[in-house]
Amino acid sequence: MAIRTPRLFQAAALWLPCLLIFVLFITFTCASQPRKPRLSVLGGHNKDRNGVHRPSLIASDSNNDYQTFYYDQTLDHFNYQPISYTTFQQRYVVNFKHWRGARVGAPIFAYMGEEASIDDDVGHIGFMPENSRKFGALELYIEHRYYGKSMPHGFTGDESLENATIRGYFNSAQAIADYAEVIIDLKKNLSADSSPVIVVGGSYGGTLAAWFRLKYPHIAMGALASSSPLLYFDGLVPPNSYDVVVTKDFQEVSWSCYDTIKRSWPEIDRVAAKPNGLSELSKKFKTCKPMKAASELKDYLEYIYSVVAQYDTPPDYPVTIVCKGIDEGANGTDILGRIFSGVVAYHGESRKCYDLNVFSSTDKPTSWDWQTCSDLVTPIGRGNETIFPASPFVYQDYKDYCMKSFGVEPKPHWATTYFGGQHIKRVLHESGSNIIFSNGLRDPYSSGGVLEDISDNILAVSTKKGSHCLDILGTRADDPEWLTAQRKKEVKIIRRWLRKYYNDLHRFA
Amino acid sequence: MAIRTPRLFQAAALWLPCLLIFVLFITFTCASQPRKPRLSVLGGHNKDRNGVHRPSLIASDSNNDYQTFYYDQTLDHFNYQPISYTTFQQRYVVNFKHWRGARVGAPIFAYMGEEASIDDDVGHIGFMPENSRKFGALELYIEHRYYGKSMPHGFTGDESLENATIRGYFNSAQAIADYAEVIIDLKKNLSADSSPVIVVGGSYGGTLAAWFRLKYPHIAMGALASSSPLLYFDGLVPPNSYDVVVTKDFQEVSWSCYDTIKRSWPEIDRVAAKPNGLSELSKKFKTCKPMKAASELKDYLEYIYSVVAQYDTPPDYPVTIVCKGIDEGANGTDILGRIFSGVVAYHGESRKCYDLNVFSSTDKPTSWDWQTCSDLVTPIGRGNETIFPASPFVYQDYKDYCMKSFGVEPKPHWATTYFGGQHIKRVLHESGSNIIFSNGLRDPYSSGGVLEDISDNILAVSTKKGSHCLDILGTRADDPEWLTAQRKKEVKIIRRWLRKYYNDLHRFA
């Protein structure tokens, strides 16, 4: 039987195709346990997708309009050892239905797969079909190496992670080189040399889209990078940036709610420290299994507050729902009673018991763990001044975890060395073009994003009330005006890029 | 005893630090022998450098002003296998003498080492010390991996080439990633975050400079790419481009000289085909060893005509010298007598005998062979309409040679996939900035260069009479006016970039 998905997860699930990324340091506050990087919030979500209602494909595009292909992809683009030439089958999906064709140089919208199977994206990233139709564009989705069906030959996901040789090739520089090859090959096969390519992505995929435009401007004419936290590297933003936004989200909705949450952490510790304290907490929070440490509860609550802030989407606005639960305190007006009421409100129903284990049930490192332990080191910690208990980022712990899990040291400076990020306004002002950085400012990841226009064609399109990747998901009848306006603005910018592109095509012919 | 270097080699040697690059297909016209890629002309030159007079360091900079450092460089930037973390000592040389310092954000001129030891560059790329003084800049030279003293740990150059694992890391994407790391590290050590970096390079090094600016704009604020044939890939220019310029050079100097050369190839074949024909040719050309095939002579002559065209430098203008020899025919006025007179003129003296073996004396593949057999595939062939005998580019032969030499296939499309080049005017107009492409139009490699302004800050600075890398070499009292003007123009552009940079520094502070 499919797991029944809680109501708020259903709301959140609307946004799931645009995957949440980056390691959050969820602290094991039990001092005897080491702090270690954990799954991203969405990594956790992945496990709960069974039975989730998903937005359907837009009316006129059936599954049959999406054709799956495989590209014989080079394992290592940057090496010339015999093994580097090994290839694997990389999956990509094309919808030709709306494409006006190569003859008129009709555009190609290329979705840069993120850290998930592309099955989660095709038909679900509403921006793609909706605008492909509008622009007469070809719709292309490329799966990220080592996810979904794009595995190195003969390996499953787990096997490729366990093999120290094979996992070495699993990183973002190789991934965008894959995208370059697939796009060039497809354009060649379609004789579509003059078709401009706009790359689109969300979250980590948004960062890949922006990076792709910067590294391969000869292949992508422009990029829409939705909710891309491309400044979450190498100390470009303070380590508590994510939590500062979560804090602001809660404060804006209800100061008393924020205050209750803020005061709940020492209260949990106080109760846990009592004789039979953990048993009291287990009872209070109706946990399915007796708690072994207060950290289990705190991780669970931190997870809930993070998810609702990140996916604080209309029309429900999960932060409001959770805060309503906390403020009304239907399950008791003491601090922990209010917090539990928030949990119930989050799930949208009163349950027999609550399973605190929102993360992977095994301790096996995940694909995303590998990525954050190699090139995508995200120094995210928690500061005292946020809604969460303090838990600073300690690189040594991070490194130790990575060494233990994978036997190699992470490279914390590589992302900024290869992709940049330092002085981004100045640098992109004089050397970049044609990128839209879209963000919802309620999304905690927006704190690692570009939120101001950099130049005439590197533009920030933010909405005050928006959440993670909201703009690139499918339109709904009840979308608020500000969301519709954000999408319109993006389309207008892309239209302007295209106009200039076609002019240039003649000018430089 | 040092080998006595011929006069024209001495002239050419002035330009040697700026290395000639890319494989030329020097055909073995003896049909029974396969065509195979050979050393670049300058690869050949390298062997003849002993005892060559070199321009001295500029008056005020002694060798003591140049300090050598080593950076602990990552073997593989794009992989996270344990072996990728292996490091090697990469050499770089710094002259702090003229630097106005980090406090004022004084610039850094970074020379991108090409396919040679950096010993050939330090103090010899006149542009560097002359302009460092002018701009109060720091002078930095970084050696290319697998050349000079920048060898993977424990390997000699030969060993690193013989080892299929180690040579795999030897390519241009890795090389410019090295440069990125060295520059970032140096700036960090000097607390010179606000110092702008201008990268400079010539020939292959010029291409690396341009590519570096395109791939790492967050590290290099601008690039001077001298004589960069960055369009010599993947069919972006016709395969006979190089020879078309050689042909033009000779035609412009003397049509009769061109005509004599053009007619000499069938004449050589005719004589060679006679009984004792090779012996007759050997005698006629005073070869040190009896010729075994007419191709030896033809390779030798093709080499001479290529070198003099490429390095047709003032005040001597070697093409003029060779053509004078041919036209005057002091050693006989028949075709072959004239050609031999050209050879004597080239060497600047009458010799007891002439050694036809201008290439490597062994058949061992060189480092440059490896580079052109992996990522830098240059499809250069010879067309009928040039001064040379026809010898079209045949990829299959190229590939066979590479497979035989190194066991792996070259990747002819990789350079354009990773670095671009297609529709370069349109693409760089809308996505690039701050590159000077300087060329001398007598340099055959200029045929693969950017010869027109692309935008306000991607500029072509060409001279009609200039030769390979001439602009970045040291000024001389007898420099012609057009050369001085070219350099002045470059300096003016760089000055403008710097002005804008410092303005932006305040603007985006």
PDB file of C-alpha atoms in Angstrom, chain A residues 17-22 110-115 121 125 142 144 172 176 179 198-214 222-231 233 368 376 419 424 428 434-439 443 445 448-450 468-469 471-472:
ATOM      1  CA  PRO A  17      10.302  18.256  -9.089  1.00  0.00           C
ATOM      2  CA  CYS A  18      12.487  21.273  -8.561  1.00  0.00           C
ATOM      3  CA  LEU A  19      14.750  19.592  -6.109  1.00  0.00           C
ATOM      4  CA  LEU A  20      15.975  21.098  -2.944  1.00  0.00           C
ATOM      5  CA  ILE A  21      19.650  20.813  -2.682  1.00  0.00           C
ATOM      6  CA  PHE A  22      22.741  21.304  -0.642  1.00  0.00           C
ATOM      7  CA  ALA A 110      17.158  22.737 -22.329  1.00  0.00           C
ATOM      8  CA  TYR A 111      16.447  21.685 -18.797  1.00  0.00           C
ATOM      9  CA  MET A 112      19.594  20.906 -16.829  1.00  0.00           C
ATOM     10  CA  GLY A 113      18.870  17.850 -14.755  1.00  0.00           C
ATOM     11  CA  GLU A 114      19.632  18.161 -11.069  1.00  0.00           C
ATOM     12  CA  GLU A 115      20.384  15.543  -8.408  1.00  0.00           C
ATOM     13  CA  ASP A 121      11.102  16.697 -14.130  1.00  0.00           C
ATOM     14  CA  ILE A 125       8.606  21.718 -14.687  1.00  0.00           C
ATOM     15  CA  ILE A 142      18.947  16.098 -19.816  1.00  0.00           C
ATOM     16  CA  HIS A 144      22.443  14.443 -14.580  1.00  0.00           C
ATOM     17  CA  SER A 172      29.445  19.149 -11.634  1.00  0.00           C
ATOM     18  CA  ILE A 176      27.890  20.344 -17.485  1.00  0.00           C
ATOM     19  CA  TYR A 179      25.191  18.751 -21.199  1.00  0.00           C
ATOM     20  CA  ILE A 198      18.109  28.659 -23.374  1.00  0.00           C
ATOM     21  CA  VAL A 199      19.095  26.541 -20.410  1.00  0.00           C
ATOM     22  CA  VAL A 200      16.724  26.255 -17.499  1.00  0.00           C
ATOM     23  CA  GLY A 201      17.190  24.767 -14.074  1.00  0.00           C
ATOM     24  CA  GLY A 202      16.080  25.001 -10.485  1.00  0.00           C
ATOM     25  CA  SER A 203      17.987  24.861  -7.229  1.00  0.00           C
ATOM     26  CA  TYR A 204      21.220  22.885  -7.873  1.00  0.00           C
ATOM     27  CA  GLY A 205      19.973  22.586 -11.462  1.00  0.00           C
ATOM     28  CA  GLY A 206      19.595  26.373 -11.510  1.00  0.00           C
ATOM     29  CA  THR A 207      23.170  26.738 -10.449  1.00  0.00           C
ATOM     30  CA  LEU A 208      24.157  24.338 -13.213  1.00  0.00           C
ATOM     31  CA  ALA A 209      22.188  26.449 -15.690  1.00  0.00           C
ATOM     32  CA  ALA A 210      23.948  29.642 -14.611  1.00  0.00           C
ATOM     33  CA  TRP A 211      27.330  27.931 -14.639  1.00  0.00           C
ATOM     34  CA  PHE A 212      26.603  26.421 -18.013  1.00  0.00           C
ATOM     35  CA  ARG A 213      25.857  29.824 -19.485  1.00  0.00           C
ATOM     36  CA  LEU A 214      29.080  31.182 -17.990  1.00  0.00           C
ATOM     37  CA  GLY A 222      20.910  32.400 -22.071  1.00  0.00           C
ATOM     38  CA  ALA A 223      19.992  30.841 -18.764  1.00  0.00           C
ATOM     39  CA  LEU A 224      17.076  30.900 -16.389  1.00  0.00           C
ATOM     40  CA  ALA A 225      18.479  29.930 -13.007  1.00  0.00           C
ATOM     41  CA  SER A 226      15.623  29.485 -10.599  1.00  0.00           C
ATOM     42  CA  SER A 227      16.391  29.491  -6.868  1.00  0.00           C
ATOM     43  CA  SER A 228      20.059  28.932  -7.558  1.00  0.00           C
ATOM     44  CA  PRO A 229      22.114  29.278  -4.391  1.00  0.00           C
ATOM     45  CA  LEU A 230      25.290  29.706  -6.380  1.00  0.00           C
ATOM     46  CA  LEU A 231      26.908  31.751  -3.635  1.00  0.00           C
ATOM     47  CA  PHE A 233      30.327  28.096  -1.469  1.00  0.00           C
ATOM     48  CA  TRP A 368      24.239  14.024  -2.819  1.00  0.00           C
ATOM     49  CA  LEU A 376      30.150  21.123  -3.855  1.00  0.00           C
ATOM     50  CA  PHE A 419      32.963  28.743 -11.357  1.00  0.00           C
ATOM     51  CA  ILE A 424      30.048  38.449  -8.478  1.00  0.00           C
ATOM     52  CA  LEU A 428      29.526  39.371 -14.084  1.00  0.00           C
ATOM     53  CA  ASN A 434      21.958  36.667 -20.420  1.00  0.00           C
ATOM     54  CA  ILE A 435      21.207  35.103 -17.078  1.00  0.00           C
ATOM     55  CA  ILE A 436      18.011  35.430 -15.099  1.00  0.00           C
ATOM     56  CA  PHE A 437      18.430  34.690 -11.419  1.00  0.00           C
ATOM     57  CA  SER A 438      14.921  34.134 -10.131  1.00  0.00           C
ATOM     58  CA  ASN A 439      14.185  33.738  -6.476  1.00  0.00           C
ATOM     59  CA  ASP A 443      12.987  30.514   0.228  1.00  0.00           C
ATOM     60  CA  TYR A 445      18.149  29.299  -0.342  1.00  0.00           C
ATOM     61  CA  GLY A 448      22.769  32.277  -1.508  1.00  0.00           C
ATOM     62  CA  GLY A 449      21.296  33.695  -4.681  1.00  0.00           C
ATOM     63  CA  VAL A 450      21.744  36.790  -6.816  1.00  0.00           C
ATOM     64  CA  HIS A 468      11.808  27.546  -3.766  1.00  0.00           C
ATOM     65  CA  CYS A 469      11.638  27.189  -7.581  1.00  0.00           C
ATOM     66  CA  ASP A 471       8.412  30.334 -10.842  1.00  0.00           C
ATOM     67  CA  ILE A 472       9.429  27.407 -13.020  1.00  0.00           C
TER      68      ILE A 472
END
